[in-house]
């Protein structure tokens, strides 16, 4: 091949390269994958998971202290199971799923309606249960207010026939215990009765057909002044000025339980309608007094939780001086199970707003400067570097001994690290103890036991190792 041909071929190759580069430039760039959480959801970092486990343990310990058993249900239900159970606003927030296999499904909105379906499905007549699981609401999320589209709920419910208000009183006592032990700050358990709401609306002369829409307005009284609520009722919901005036004298009443009971009796507000409900409330407060469960309770007639299924007690717990809204809500729902079964089972229960609790606890730890241990291991086994391959075998024999006896021990995966680096790894992981072995220790069947916090060291016989470690870590 002569020089001229070589130049021509080289020119052709260069032209092809240029054409390829030009084509590459003209091709549309692939859209970069959006690396972010879906709106209204969040990831939990290891430090946050430690806080979450602590909160769950406090809550479940109280539940189990009162004899509750744990259950679980699917995260989705038949859509017809959920529809019509959550009031005027709640029904709009249900997540629907695409049709799969001929069933119309929705993600669960709470844990209460699935529990009612669960009772009907399995034929329970009595059950005291708790359930911790994720629920889903197509809400407008607010990280600052602890409002998410996917979030955990912790529910406690008592199902079955019982003497009046006994289960209701235990429920309120449980809520009081949980928030006292969580130590989030001063809180208030607001209590009322669905039957008192019915009576107030009837006394005001408002038709039953307007009950739901009027209640949705009353329920805003903790966030808006009565003047705005009244305006909404009259201008948008067809309530007359006279009806609104009568209603205002009742729904704004709140106070210490027995004092308000006495006031209502003296004013004879519920003499004709609502007397049974008022008697129930007096019995509830009396039982709570016996249980030492009244100190954080307030009787609040403005409480009008926006769910369709409540039939008696309604409660809502709020932190005082905060902007996070409700941290617990619930009540009595005697007819809900009957929607899924021929036999109706009376129930009372509450849901703990755990996501808002997480946010408060995280902020609390942040301000305190306390660093929580992410790694829960108690000990690490470190070896003095040696060319003897048997040292690795001895190291993992000790690990097996620890794991077999229920001791939490972390492994450093760098087998050739010097002793200093191994101990630095343990310190970085906030592991409090280290076992150090070398060839001499193996021959003598001893180990060096290091307290990395107190900076102390002692020699221990291998046969006594498990017992001594358990004493050290409090097992």
XYZ file of C-alpha atoms in Angstrom:
475
model
C 0.000 0.000 0.000
C 1.500 3.332 -1.078
C 1.549 6.522 0.995
C -1.347 8.060 -0.951
C -3.667 5.143 -0.142
C -2.659 5.234 3.520
C -3.544 8.931 3.706
C -6.924 8.294 2.052
C -7.776 5.487 4.465
C -6.677 7.562 7.454
C -8.887 10.418 6.215
C -11.868 8.049 5.851
C -11.371 6.776 9.420
C -11.210 10.348 10.743
C -14.393 11.239 8.837
C -16.207 8.259 10.360
C -15.055 9.239 13.851
C -16.259 12.812 13.307
C -19.627 11.568 11.992
C -20.007 9.300 15.022
C -19.180 12.175 17.373
C -21.683 14.409 15.613
C -24.407 11.756 15.883
C -23.675 11.350 19.580
C -24.043 15.094 20.141
C -27.361 15.163 18.287
C -28.832 12.248 20.282
C -31.046 13.434 23.149
C -29.493 12.886 26.546
C -31.131 10.285 28.732
C -33.171 11.850 31.503
C -31.302 11.620 34.783
C -33.031 9.463 37.363
C -34.586 11.519 40.139
C -32.974 10.314 43.356
C -35.391 11.418 46.039
C -38.158 10.161 48.278
C -41.737 10.224 47.031
C -43.585 13.247 48.392
C -44.841 12.721 51.934
C -42.462 9.860 52.786
C -39.061 9.666 54.443
C -36.115 7.355 55.068
C -34.999 6.543 58.584
C -31.281 6.850 59.343
C -29.654 4.491 61.882
C -29.759 7.151 64.639
C -33.474 7.706 63.959
C -34.118 3.967 64.047
C -32.642 3.805 67.566
C -35.115 6.481 68.673
C -37.954 4.688 66.893
C -37.171 1.365 68.586
C -37.102 3.068 71.976
C -40.497 4.697 71.365
C -42.042 1.449 70.111
C -40.711 -0.411 73.154
C -42.247 2.084 75.594
C -45.595 1.873 73.808
C -45.711 -1.914 73.377
C -44.578 -2.476 76.983
C -47.611 -0.491 78.192
C -49.929 -2.353 75.805
C -48.638 -5.725 77.014
C -48.752 -4.597 80.642
C -52.521 -4.353 80.126
C -52.793 -7.822 78.576
C -52.950 -6.942 74.871
C -51.885 -9.367 72.127
C -50.354 -8.301 68.810
C -51.942 -8.837 65.374
C -51.268 -7.753 61.783
C -53.373 -7.182 58.646
C -52.570 -6.510 54.949
C -51.560 -2.952 53.994
C -54.369 -2.976 51.415
C -58.032 -3.891 51.735
C -60.995 -4.182 49.410
C -62.015 -0.624 48.568
C -65.588 -1.302 49.703
C -64.204 -2.191 53.162
C -62.816 1.323 53.601
C -65.258 3.586 51.760
C -67.782 5.509 53.868
C -65.986 5.036 57.203
C -63.900 8.206 57.471
C -66.220 11.183 57.301
C -66.504 14.011 54.824
C -62.780 14.724 54.441
C -61.196 11.367 55.196
C -62.809 9.551 52.279
C -61.044 11.863 49.843
C -57.639 10.836 51.192
C -57.822 7.094 50.493
C -55.193 5.763 48.050
C -56.793 3.567 45.379
C -54.792 0.839 43.621
C -55.093 -0.204 39.998
C -57.340 -3.194 39.348
C -55.383 -6.395 39.937
C -57.059 -9.729 39.301
C -60.597 -8.393 39.410
C -60.487 -6.920 42.942
C -60.797 -3.168 43.530
C -58.308 -2.404 46.296
C -57.164 0.571 48.387
C -54.291 1.134 50.779
C -55.427 1.129 54.391
C -56.206 4.592 55.785
C -55.963 3.539 59.423
C -55.775 0.335 61.487
C -59.261 0.512 63.051
C -61.444 -0.383 60.079
C -59.129 -3.286 59.111
C -59.413 -4.469 62.744
C -63.207 -4.485 62.520
C -62.955 -6.490 59.303
C -60.433 -8.800 61.050
C -62.858 -9.502 63.912
C -65.625 -10.356 61.457
C -63.328 -12.509 59.299
C -62.057 -14.633 62.197
C -65.230 -14.711 64.272
C -63.820 -13.131 67.445
C -66.277 -12.142 70.163
C -63.630 -10.692 72.507
C -60.104 -9.470 71.846
C -57.722 -6.982 73.422
C -55.183 -6.251 70.741
C -52.461 -3.872 69.626
C -51.238 -3.353 66.097
C -48.276 -1.349 64.805
C -48.162 -0.824 61.056
C -47.953 1.650 58.207
C -51.023 3.452 56.876
C -51.453 5.688 53.831
C -53.274 8.970 53.249
C -53.320 11.107 50.130
C -52.906 14.173 52.327
C -51.024 17.432 51.855
C -47.810 16.510 53.699
C -46.041 18.791 56.169
C -42.692 17.662 57.571
C -42.796 20.463 60.162
C -46.152 19.268 61.509
C -45.230 15.586 61.300
C -47.858 14.909 58.631
C -46.896 12.305 56.012
C -48.571 10.243 53.289
C -46.994 7.027 54.572
C -46.686 6.725 58.317
C -46.842 4.358 61.258
C -49.780 4.039 63.596
C -49.831 2.260 66.949
C -53.332 1.101 67.835
C -54.812 -0.445 70.952
C -58.399 -1.751 70.963
C -60.666 -3.661 73.333
C -63.419 -5.661 71.601
C -66.315 -7.415 73.321
C -69.200 -6.957 75.734
C -68.089 -5.382 79.034
C -69.611 -3.468 81.930
C -70.264 0.195 81.044
C -67.209 2.469 80.692
C -64.702 0.017 82.253
C -62.829 -0.618 78.991
C -63.156 3.073 78.066
C -61.515 4.076 81.349
C -58.654 1.597 80.894
C -58.086 2.984 77.390
C -57.665 6.537 78.730
C -55.367 5.257 81.493
C -53.207 3.521 78.865
C -52.904 6.737 76.850
C -51.934 8.616 80.006
C -49.272 6.031 80.861
C -47.773 6.052 77.367
C -47.377 9.823 77.100
C -46.118 10.091 80.665
C -43.399 7.496 79.928
C -42.504 9.017 76.537
C -41.824 12.286 78.417
C -42.580 14.572 75.462
C -43.767 17.435 77.679
C -47.112 18.505 79.181
C -50.093 16.945 77.396
C -53.858 16.996 77.585
C -56.343 14.207 76.903
C -59.542 15.817 75.592
C -62.657 13.692 76.103
C -66.261 13.931 74.982
C -69.062 11.666 73.743
C -70.548 11.242 70.295
C -74.032 11.048 71.854
C -73.506 14.489 73.413
C -72.685 15.817 69.940
C -75.926 14.315 68.625
C -77.823 15.924 71.502
C -76.253 19.376 71.043
C -77.038 19.482 67.347
C -80.594 18.299 68.021
C -81.102 20.852 70.854
C -79.945 23.599 68.459
C -82.665 22.510 66.022
C -80.242 21.455 63.282
C -81.502 18.530 61.148
C -79.734 15.155 61.450
C -78.919 15.332 57.743
C -76.498 18.166 58.517
C -74.735 16.334 61.362
C -71.550 15.413 59.482
C -71.014 18.779 57.872
C -71.684 20.678 61.124
C -69.306 18.382 63.051
C -66.534 18.984 60.521
C -66.804 22.704 61.341
C -67.006 22.210 65.128
C -63.886 20.033 64.945
C -61.866 23.104 63.875
C -62.515 24.942 67.144
C -59.060 24.081 68.483
C -57.528 25.925 65.504
C -60.041 28.698 64.703
C -62.104 31.099 66.848
C -65.863 30.524 67.189
C -66.532 33.654 65.124
C -65.003 32.018 62.031
C -66.710 28.678 62.713
C -70.062 30.426 63.134
C -69.564 32.291 59.868
C -68.802 29.025 58.045
C -71.873 27.323 59.535
C -74.246 30.155 58.614
C -72.844 31.174 55.232
C -71.773 27.813 53.817
C -73.626 25.056 55.674
C -77.187 26.327 55.976
C -77.276 26.777 59.760
C -79.495 29.676 60.892
C -78.269 32.495 63.148
C -80.535 31.259 65.941
C -79.285 27.667 65.632
C -75.676 28.843 65.662
C -76.314 30.929 68.792
C -77.814 27.953 70.680
C -74.944 25.711 69.516
C -72.319 28.256 70.639
C -73.490 28.034 74.274
C -72.689 24.306 74.315
C -69.761 23.531 72.031
C -67.449 26.069 73.671
C -67.775 24.462 77.116
C -64.662 22.711 78.419
C -63.041 22.217 81.789
C -62.155 19.943 84.690
C -64.332 16.817 84.267
C -66.364 16.814 87.487
C -66.772 20.601 87.550
C -68.152 20.640 83.991
C -70.442 17.675 84.765
C -71.834 19.652 87.725
C -72.251 22.799 85.601
C -74.149 20.904 82.885
C -76.431 19.325 85.484
C -77.181 22.672 87.125
C -77.921 24.329 83.761
C -80.012 21.295 82.750
C -78.619 21.522 79.219
C -78.907 17.762 78.663
C -81.974 17.166 80.843
C -84.154 16.129 77.886
C -81.559 14.929 75.386
C -78.090 13.551 76.140
C -78.700 12.620 79.797
C -77.596 9.022 79.227
C -74.353 10.206 77.650
C -73.719 12.632 80.522
C -74.232 9.805 83.019
C -71.757 7.687 81.048
C -69.170 10.478 81.216
C -69.630 10.849 84.971
C -69.095 7.095 85.420
C -66.022 7.225 83.147
C -64.465 10.044 85.170
C -65.230 8.232 88.425
C -63.473 5.062 87.208
C -60.519 7.135 85.985
C -60.309 8.773 89.391
C -59.997 5.314 90.971
C -57.232 4.484 88.440
C -55.382 7.754 89.131
C -55.902 8.602 85.459
C -57.565 12.030 85.590
C -54.642 14.418 86.040
C -54.211 15.104 82.281
C -57.895 14.777 81.282
C -60.182 17.622 80.231
C -63.879 17.384 79.338
C -64.239 19.251 76.033
C -67.621 19.525 74.256
C -66.001 20.974 71.122
C -64.352 17.641 70.392
C -65.925 16.310 67.186
C -63.550 13.838 65.594
C -64.286 13.515 61.902
C -64.921 9.798 61.630
C -68.316 8.315 60.916
C -68.094 5.238 63.097
C -67.869 6.593 66.670
C -70.871 5.803 68.881
C -69.822 6.891 72.379
C -66.530 8.048 73.928
C -64.296 10.188 71.730
C -60.825 11.305 72.772
C -57.928 13.308 71.384
C -54.525 13.901 72.981
C -52.496 17.046 72.288
C -49.206 18.457 73.524
C -49.661 21.747 75.325
C -47.977 24.772 73.770
C -47.091 22.924 70.568
C -48.107 23.217 66.937
C -48.068 19.515 66.084
C -51.788 18.911 66.447
C -53.164 15.620 67.718
C -50.745 12.933 68.947
C -53.500 10.407 69.729
C -57.142 9.942 68.886
C -59.856 7.358 69.220
C -63.103 6.391 70.839
C -65.928 3.862 71.034
C -67.262 2.259 67.855
C -69.945 -0.304 68.712
C -71.449 -0.698 65.229
C -68.406 -0.886 62.943
C -67.904 -4.673 63.113
C -71.611 -5.094 62.275
C -70.897 -3.585 58.853
C -68.870 -6.713 58.049
C -70.769 -9.352 60.036
C -74.252 -10.291 61.232
C -73.009 -9.959 64.805
C -72.016 -6.520 66.019
C -69.178 -6.408 68.567
C -68.760 -3.302 70.767
C -65.236 -1.883 70.600
C -63.229 0.993 72.009
C -59.734 1.957 70.941
C -57.111 4.605 70.303
C -54.370 5.319 67.811
C -51.003 6.806 68.782
C -49.574 9.384 66.341
C -46.117 7.855 66.332
C -44.637 9.933 63.457
C -45.197 13.170 65.346
C -43.729 11.532 68.425
C -40.612 10.556 66.416
C -40.154 14.181 65.335
C -40.400 15.455 68.940
C -37.999 12.812 70.291
C -35.473 13.468 67.511
C -35.491 17.181 68.301
C -35.222 16.436 72.009
C -32.115 14.288 71.535
C -30.599 16.835 69.147
C -30.929 19.615 71.736
C -29.599 17.437 74.559
C -26.382 16.630 72.695
C -26.781 12.940 73.572
C -25.342 10.657 70.885
C -27.275 7.406 70.710
C -25.451 4.196 69.908
C -26.391 3.023 66.428
C -24.379 -0.196 66.708
C -25.817 -2.243 69.576
C -22.841 -4.629 69.808
C -21.262 -4.970 73.235
C -17.870 -6.331 72.269
C -15.313 -6.920 69.524
C -12.618 -9.616 69.287
C -9.243 -8.165 68.302
C -6.098 -10.132 67.501
C -2.454 -9.222 67.825
C -1.069 -9.492 64.244
C 0.578 -12.819 63.578
C 1.744 -14.879 60.614
C 0.098 -17.893 62.229
C -3.133 -18.546 60.273
C -4.508 -20.415 63.287
C -5.016 -17.059 65.046
C -7.919 -16.320 62.682
C -9.493 -19.656 63.615
C -9.095 -18.860 67.332
C -10.656 -15.441 66.806
C -13.783 -16.858 65.200
C -14.043 -19.657 67.763
C -14.442 -16.910 70.395
C -16.993 -15.115 68.209
C -18.978 -18.347 67.937
C -18.817 -18.753 71.717
C -20.170 -15.212 72.206
C -22.931 -15.446 69.582
C -24.028 -18.881 70.843
C -24.544 -17.364 74.292
C -26.606 -14.401 73.065
C -23.814 -11.800 73.339
C -23.822 -9.037 70.716
C -20.393 -9.001 69.077
C -19.336 -7.049 65.993
C -16.756 -8.314 63.471
C -13.968 -6.222 62.019
C -13.529 -7.500 58.448
C -9.908 -6.374 58.064
C -8.063 -9.457 59.267
C -4.582 -7.945 58.882
C -5.186 -4.646 60.693
C -2.870 -3.893 63.582
C -4.312 -3.842 67.102
C -4.587 -0.041 67.210
C -6.765 0.085 64.095
C -9.015 -2.680 65.417
C -9.574 -0.807 68.692
C -10.140 2.450 66.797
C -12.850 0.670 64.791
C -14.504 -0.409 68.061
C -14.373 3.151 69.416
C -15.802 4.564 66.184
C -18.716 2.114 66.473
C -19.181 3.043 70.173
C -18.555 -0.574 71.187
C -17.710 -0.524 74.915
C -15.555 -3.671 75.281
C -12.842 -5.560 73.413
C -11.327 -9.014 73.792
C -7.659 -9.125 72.738
C -5.868 -12.378 71.955
C -2.393 -13.247 70.734
C -0.428 -16.473 70.455
C 0.518 -16.383 74.175
C -3.127 -15.891 75.225
C -4.236 -18.825 73.069
C -1.603 -21.122 74.586
C -2.616 -20.141 78.137
C -6.382 -20.219 77.361
C -6.830 -16.650 78.575
C -7.937 -13.375 76.996
C -7.285 -9.725 77.724
C -10.554 -7.948 78.421
C -10.505 -4.205 77.682
C -13.044 -1.667 78.921
C -12.746 0.939 76.157
C -14.773 3.546 78.050
C -13.026 3.301 81.433
C -9.652 2.551 79.776
C -9.117 -0.513 81.982
C -7.770 -3.987 81.182
C -7.907 -7.330 82.970
C -6.906 -10.906 82.185
C -9.706 -13.487 82.161
C -9.715 -17.266 81.818
C -11.416 -18.305 78.594
C -13.773 -20.639 80.467
C -15.097 -17.692 82.537
C -15.416 -15.300 79.579
C -19.148 -15.625 78.854
C -20.195 -15.299 82.492
C -18.034 -12.202 83.050
C -19.203 -10.476 79.860
C -22.824 -11.075 80.774
C -22.177 -9.488 84.163
C -20.496 -6.513 82.503
C -23.256 -5.838 79.973
C -26.092 -6.600 82.378
C -27.513 -9.667 80.652
